[in-house]
mmCIF file of C-alpha atoms and ligand atoms in Angstrom:
data_model
loop_
_atom_site.group_PDB
_atom_site.id
_atom_site.type_symbol
_atom_site.label_atom_id
_atom_site.label_comp_id
_atom_site.label_asym_id
_atom_site.label_seq_id
_atom_site.Cartn_x
_atom_site.Cartn_y
_atom_site.Cartn_z
ATOM 1 C CA MET A 1 -74.530 -64.772 43.182
ATOM 2 C CA CYS A 2 -77.558 -62.456 43.215
ATOM 3 C CA ARG A 3 -77.621 -62.575 39.406
ATOM 4 C CA LYS A 4 -78.129 -66.343 39.500
ATOM 5 C CA VAL A 5 -80.929 -66.049 42.061
ATOM 6 C CA PHE A 6 -82.828 -63.453 40.092
ATOM 7 C CA LEU A 7 -82.351 -65.293 36.785
ATOM 8 C CA GLU A 8 -83.796 -68.393 38.409
ATOM 9 C CA ASN A 9 -86.751 -66.331 39.684
ATOM 10 C CA LEU A 10 -87.358 -64.943 36.198
ATOM 11 C CA ARG A 11 -87.196 -68.429 34.701
ATOM 12 C CA GLN A 12 -89.753 -69.704 37.206
ATOM 13 C CA CYS A 13 -91.945 -66.705 36.505
ATOM 14 C CA GLN A 14 -91.984 -67.114 32.703
ATOM 15 C CA LYS A 15 -93.330 -70.670 33.086
ATOM 16 C CA GLU A 16 -96.686 -69.196 34.044
ATOM 17 C CA ALA A 17 -98.855 -68.612 30.970
ATOM 18 C CA LYS A 18 -99.549 -64.961 31.756
ATOM 19 C CA CYS A 19 -95.862 -64.228 32.265
ATOM 20 C CA ALA A 20 -94.387 -65.641 29.066
ATOM 21 C CA ALA A 21 -93.283 -62.118 28.049
ATOM 22 C CA VAL A 22 -90.898 -62.074 31.002
ATOM 23 C CA GLY A 23 -88.748 -64.725 29.323
ATOM 24 C CA GLU A 24 -88.087 -62.422 26.385
ATOM 25 C CA TRP A 25 -86.715 -59.850 28.791
ATOM 26 C CA ALA A 26 -84.642 -62.108 31.046
ATOM 27 C CA ARG A 27 -81.384 -61.664 29.160
ATOM 28 C CA SER A 28 -81.770 -57.898 28.804
ATOM 29 C CA ILE A 29 -82.536 -57.516 32.490
ATOM 30 C CA SER A 30 -79.549 -59.672 33.357
ATOM 31 C CA ASN A 31 -77.240 -57.531 31.194
ATOM 32 C CA HIS A 32 -78.739 -54.430 32.753
ATOM 33 C CA MET A 33 -77.531 -55.607 36.144
ATOM 34 C CA TYR A 34 -73.956 -55.759 34.869
ATOM 35 C CA TRP A 35 -74.249 -52.355 33.288
ATOM 36 C CA ALA A 36 -75.757 -50.758 36.432
ATOM 37 C CA ALA A 37 -72.832 -51.935 38.559
ATOM 38 C CA ALA A 38 -70.084 -51.321 36.004
ATOM 39 C CA SER A 39 -71.168 -47.788 35.159
ATOM 40 C CA SER A 40 -71.773 -46.357 38.640
ATOM 41 C CA ASN A 41 -68.291 -46.112 40.089
ATOM 42 C CA GLY A 42 -69.286 -47.952 43.266
ATOM 43 C CA ASP A 43 -72.079 -45.470 44.147
ATOM 44 C CA GLY A 44 -74.638 -47.810 45.786
ATOM 45 C CA ASP A 45 -77.566 -45.368 45.478
ATOM 46 C CA LEU A 46 -76.873 -44.883 41.787
ATOM 47 C CA VAL A 47 -76.524 -48.632 41.171
ATOM 48 C CA GLU A 48 -79.868 -49.268 42.876
ATOM 49 C CA GLU A 49 -81.691 -46.548 40.937
ATOM 50 C CA LYS A 50 -80.236 -47.766 37.653
ATOM 51 C CA TRP A 51 -81.160 -51.325 38.547
ATOM 52 C CA THR A 52 -84.797 -50.646 39.552
ATOM 53 C CA SER A 53 -85.303 -48.418 36.487
ATOM 54 C CA VAL A 54 -85.467 -51.605 34.403
ATOM 55 C CA ALA A 55 -88.877 -52.422 35.940
ATOM 56 C CA ARG A 56 -90.150 -49.169 34.334
ATOM 57 C CA HIS A 57 -88.125 -49.545 31.163
ATOM 58 C CA VAL A 58 -89.805 -52.884 30.313
ATOM 59 C CA VAL A 59 -93.175 -51.101 30.145
ATOM 60 C CA ASN A 60 -91.801 -48.371 27.870
ATOM 61 C CA ILE A 61 -91.286 -45.731 30.578
ATOM 62 C CA HIS A 62 -87.840 -44.180 30.327
ATOM 63 C CA GLU A 63 -88.016 -41.070 32.554
ATOM 64 C CA ASP A 64 -88.529 -40.064 36.192
ATOM 65 C CA HIS A 65 -86.696 -43.119 37.501
ATOM 66 C CA GLY A 66 -85.077 -41.550 40.560
ATOM 67 C CA GLN A 67 -82.953 -38.755 42.013
ATOM 68 C CA LYS A 68 -79.551 -39.815 40.689
ATOM 69 C CA PHE A 69 -80.644 -41.740 37.622
ATOM 70 C CA GLN A 70 -83.538 -39.809 36.189
ATOM 71 C CA ARG A 71 -83.860 -41.178 32.675
ATOM 72 C CA CYS A 72 -82.591 -44.048 30.540
ATOM 73 C CA GLU A 73 -79.435 -43.393 28.531
ATOM 74 C CA HIS A 74 -80.349 -45.429 25.479
ATOM 75 C CA GLU A 75 -81.485 -43.952 22.173
ATOM 76 C CA GLU A 76 -85.032 -44.437 20.992
ATOM 77 C CA ILE A 77 -85.699 -48.162 20.675
ATOM 78 C CA THR A 78 -88.530 -50.336 19.456
ATOM 79 C CA ARG A 79 -89.353 -53.725 20.889
ATOM 80 C CA ALA A 80 -92.233 -55.698 22.371
ATOM 81 C CA TRP A 81 -92.916 -53.935 25.658
ATOM 82 C CA ILE A 82 -94.670 -55.582 28.590
ATOM 83 C CA GLU A 83 -98.081 -54.125 29.347
ATOM 84 C CA LYS A 84 -98.023 -51.748 32.323
ATOM 85 C CA GLY A 85 -99.881 -53.190 35.314
ATOM 86 C CA SER A 86 -100.125 -56.672 33.753
ATOM 87 C CA ARG A 87 -99.368 -59.821 35.701
ATOM 88 C CA ALA A 88 -96.000 -60.096 33.910
ATOM 89 C CA HIS A 89 -95.124 -56.513 34.845
ATOM 90 C CA LYS A 90 -96.010 -57.082 38.494
ATOM 91 C CA GLU A 91 -93.836 -60.179 38.581
ATOM 92 C CA VAL A 92 -90.876 -58.280 37.091
ATOM 93 C CA GLU A 93 -91.404 -55.523 39.674
ATOM 94 C CA ASN A 94 -91.570 -58.037 42.510
ATOM 95 C CA ILE A 95 -88.328 -59.679 41.447
ATOM 96 C CA VAL A 96 -86.339 -56.567 40.468
ATOM 97 C CA CYS A 97 -87.464 -54.494 43.460
ATOM 98 C CA SER A 98 -87.227 -57.213 46.103
ATOM 99 C CA THR A 99 -85.472 -55.867 49.202
ATOM 100 C CA ARG A 100 -82.940 -58.666 49.224
ATOM 101 C CA LEU A 101 -81.966 -58.262 45.581
ATOM 102 C CA LYS A 102 -81.684 -54.472 45.848
ATOM 103 C CA LYS A 103 -79.378 -54.897 48.827
ATOM 104 C CA ASP A 104 -77.200 -57.371 46.897
ATOM 105 C CA VAL A 105 -77.126 -55.248 43.748
ATOM 106 C CA ARG A 106 -75.811 -52.256 45.715
ATOM 107 C CA GLN A 107 -72.807 -54.325 46.687
ATOM 108 C CA LEU A 108 -71.870 -55.670 43.268
ATOM 109 C CA SER A 109 -68.219 -54.965 42.644
ATOM 110 C CA PRO A 110 -67.733 -52.501 39.789
ATOM 111 C CA ALA A 111 -64.399 -54.220 39.105
ATOM 112 C CA ASP A 112 -66.080 -57.592 38.528
ATOM 113 C CA GLN A 113 -68.558 -56.025 36.171
ATOM 114 C CA THR A 114 -65.741 -54.156 34.415
ATOM 115 C CA SER A 115 -63.915 -57.413 33.871
ATOM 116 C CA CYS A 116 -67.111 -58.788 32.328
ATOM 117 C CA LEU A 117 -67.223 -55.820 29.951
ATOM 118 C CA GLU A 118 -63.530 -56.260 29.210
ATOM 119 C CA SER A 119 -64.063 -59.895 28.303
ATOM 120 C CA PHE A 120 -66.855 -58.796 25.972
ATOM 121 C CA HIS A 121 -64.598 -56.212 24.347
ATOM 122 C CA SER A 122 -61.843 -58.778 23.834
ATOM 123 C CA LEU A 123 -64.450 -61.043 22.226
ATOM 124 C CA VAL A 124 -65.416 -58.224 19.840
ATOM 125 C CA CYS A 125 -61.720 -57.909 18.951
ATOM 126 C CA PHE A 126 -61.632 -61.654 18.260
ATOM 127 C CA PHE A 127 -64.551 -61.470 15.825
ATOM 128 C CA ALA A 128 -63.430 -58.146 14.340
ATOM 129 C CA THR A 129 -59.663 -58.016 14.608
ATOM 130 C CA LYS A 130 -58.174 -54.536 14.692
ATOM 131 C CA GLN A 131 -55.516 -55.629 12.164
ATOM 132 C CA THR A 132 -58.093 -55.581 9.370
ATOM 133 C CA HIS A 133 -60.343 -52.809 8.124
ATOM 134 C CA PHE A 134 -63.999 -53.800 7.830
ATOM 135 C CA PHE A 135 -66.729 -51.883 6.054
ATOM 136 C CA TYR A 136 -69.795 -50.932 8.063
ATOM 137 C CA GLU A 137 -72.023 -53.923 7.182
ATOM 138 C CA SER A 138 -69.252 -56.404 7.872
ATOM 139 C CA MET A 139 -68.342 -54.725 11.163
ATOM 140 C CA GLU A 140 -71.980 -54.676 12.253
ATOM 141 C CA ALA A 141 -72.374 -58.389 11.449
ATOM 142 C CA ARG A 142 -69.207 -59.239 13.377
ATOM 143 C CA VAL A 143 -70.288 -57.302 16.461
ATOM 144 C CA ILE A 144 -73.685 -59.027 16.342
ATOM 145 C CA LEU A 145 -71.901 -62.389 16.211
ATOM 146 C CA ALA A 146 -69.783 -61.371 19.212
ATOM 147 C CA VAL A 147 -72.953 -60.470 21.133
ATOM 148 C CA LEU A 148 -74.621 -63.783 20.229
ATOM 149 C CA HIS A 149 -71.523 -65.707 21.295
ATOM 150 C CA PHE A 150 -71.177 -63.731 24.527
ATOM 151 C CA ASN A 151 -74.838 -64.101 25.470
ATOM 152 C CA GLU A 152 -74.710 -67.840 24.901
ATOM 153 C CA ASN A 153 -71.492 -68.413 26.822
ATOM 154 C CA SER A 154 -71.207 -65.767 29.529
ATOM 155 C CA ASN A 155 -73.110 -67.852 32.099
ATOM 156 C CA ARG A 156 -71.162 -71.068 31.759
ATOM 157 C CA GLN A 157 -70.937 -73.113 34.938
ATOM 158 C CA GLN A 158 -67.733 -74.480 36.392
ATOM 159 C CA ALA A 159 -66.757 -77.771 34.701
ATOM 160 C CA ARG A 160 -66.671 -81.019 36.666
ATOM 161 C CA LYS A 161 -64.497 -84.121 36.367
ATOM 162 C CA SER A 162 -66.021 -87.555 35.770
ATOM 163 C CA ASP A 163 -66.122 -88.135 39.552
ATOM 164 C CA GLY A 164 -68.214 -84.980 39.980
ATOM 165 C CA SER A 165 -65.511 -82.820 41.568
ATOM 166 C CA LEU A 166 -64.990 -79.250 40.321
ATOM 167 C CA GLN A 167 -62.195 -78.463 37.865
ATOM 168 C CA TRP A 168 -59.610 -75.730 38.567
ATOM 169 C CA GLN A 169 -56.609 -74.392 36.720
ATOM 170 C CA LEU A 170 -53.556 -72.263 37.482
ATOM 171 C CA SER A 171 -52.964 -69.014 35.621
ATOM 172 C CA TYR A 172 -50.220 -66.389 35.742
ATOM 173 C CA PRO A 173 -51.795 -62.976 35.055
ATOM 174 C CA LYS A 174 -49.445 -60.086 34.207
ATOM 175 C CA TYR A 175 -50.542 -57.990 37.177
ATOM 176 C CA LYS A 176 -49.321 -60.741 39.544
ATOM 177 C CA LYS A 177 -45.801 -60.447 38.085
ATOM 178 C CA GLY A 178 -45.098 -64.180 38.111
ATOM 179 C CA GLY A 179 -47.585 -64.941 40.909
ATOM 180 C CA VAL A 180 -50.109 -67.680 40.444
ATOM 181 C CA VAL A 181 -53.908 -67.475 40.593
ATOM 182 C CA VAL A 182 -56.283 -70.439 40.858
ATOM 183 C CA ARG A 183 -59.273 -70.079 38.558
ATOM 184 C CA PRO A 184 -62.298 -72.302 37.908
ATOM 185 C CA VAL A 185 -62.375 -74.133 34.571
ATOM 186 C CA LYS A 186 -65.584 -73.261 32.751
ATOM 187 C CA GLU A 187 -67.721 -75.723 30.803
ATOM 188 C CA VAL A 188 -66.930 -76.040 27.076
ATOM 189 C CA MET A 189 -68.243 -73.176 24.943
ATOM 190 C CA THR A 190 -71.245 -73.824 22.748
ATOM 191 C CA TYR A 191 -72.209 -72.412 19.327
ATOM 192 C CA LYS A 192 -75.945 -73.074 19.203
ATOM 193 C CA TYR A 193 -76.479 -69.556 17.859
ATOM 194 C CA ALA A 194 -74.617 -70.600 14.658
ATOM 195 C CA ASP A 195 -77.053 -73.491 14.085
ATOM 196 C CA ASP A 196 -79.980 -71.137 14.713
ATOM 197 C CA LEU A 197 -78.565 -68.656 12.193
ATOM 198 C CA MET A 198 -78.023 -71.351 9.558
ATOM 199 C CA ARG A 199 -81.566 -72.625 10.088
ATOM 200 C CA THR A 200 -82.946 -69.107 9.664
ATOM 201 C CA VAL A 201 -80.901 -68.511 6.508
ATOM 202 C CA TRP A 202 -82.066 -71.822 5.077
ATOM 203 C CA CYS A 203 -85.728 -71.071 5.865
ATOM 204 C CA LEU A 204 -85.421 -67.659 4.201
ATOM 205 C CA ARG A 205 -83.840 -69.168 1.098
ATOM 206 C CA GLU A 206 -86.311 -72.031 0.839
ATOM 207 C CA GLY A 207 -88.903 -69.604 -0.430
ATOM 208 C CA THR A 208 -86.717 -68.409 -3.283
ATOM 209 C CA GLN A 209 -85.540 -69.928 -6.543
ATOM 210 C CA ALA A 210 -81.977 -69.565 -5.328
ATOM 211 C CA THR A 211 -82.317 -72.800 -3.326
ATOM 212 C CA ARG A 212 -82.997 -74.847 -6.446
ATOM 213 C CA MET A 213 -80.034 -76.818 -7.684
ATOM 214 C CA PRO A 214 -78.534 -75.759 -11.063
ATOM 215 C CA THR A 215 -79.383 -79.224 -12.528
ATOM 216 C CA GLU A 216 -83.073 -78.700 -11.704
ATOM 217 C CA LEU A 217 -83.058 -75.349 -13.474
ATOM 218 C CA SER A 218 -81.283 -76.634 -16.628
ATOM 219 C CA ALA A 219 -83.740 -79.549 -16.962
ATOM 220 C CA GLU A 220 -86.629 -77.138 -17.565
HETATM 221 ZN ZN1 ZN B 301 -85.447 -47.171 28.925
#
């Protein structure tokens, strides 16, 4: 629940002209919340330090975060950082470090976050099946597709019937050994990222001769 609240806060924030940069970070910050909870073994102090470190990370500071989580674990990265002390940075700090959110983040279940990671890993296996060997470039492209698909669909809401009531379904997970579990039915998956990719490919090709039809070329 706290993830939804903070995402909504970030969305509101990016609407302000001076905070447009926040929008470019919303997804990364959201994923960081999952990672903080999933990788801390239920240690509330560690989860909180990992979580608040993102307010420093966005301004390109990756060390001296806290006692238990002192520095970021990522390799050297390049991206458009938010300016330290700017209005956008202050807004990110206000949202990430709000007392209420920090309290909620400490209580995120590592198991829930693990299941999120597991669903991502199964998605990677869907795009890059283990039955087939892929060369590096192909594997990289498939993992990128899995990330695009996951990012677009991981926040789907619960589907509703035509009368507005929520949809549910029964499932029989292995660990229940025949027992039944009621789960929400999610909205239909979308593939907008595929349209965006096709548009980008088309724009890139428009500037080259390769987009010209063979008949055009032979007429010259
Ligand atoms: Zn960092």
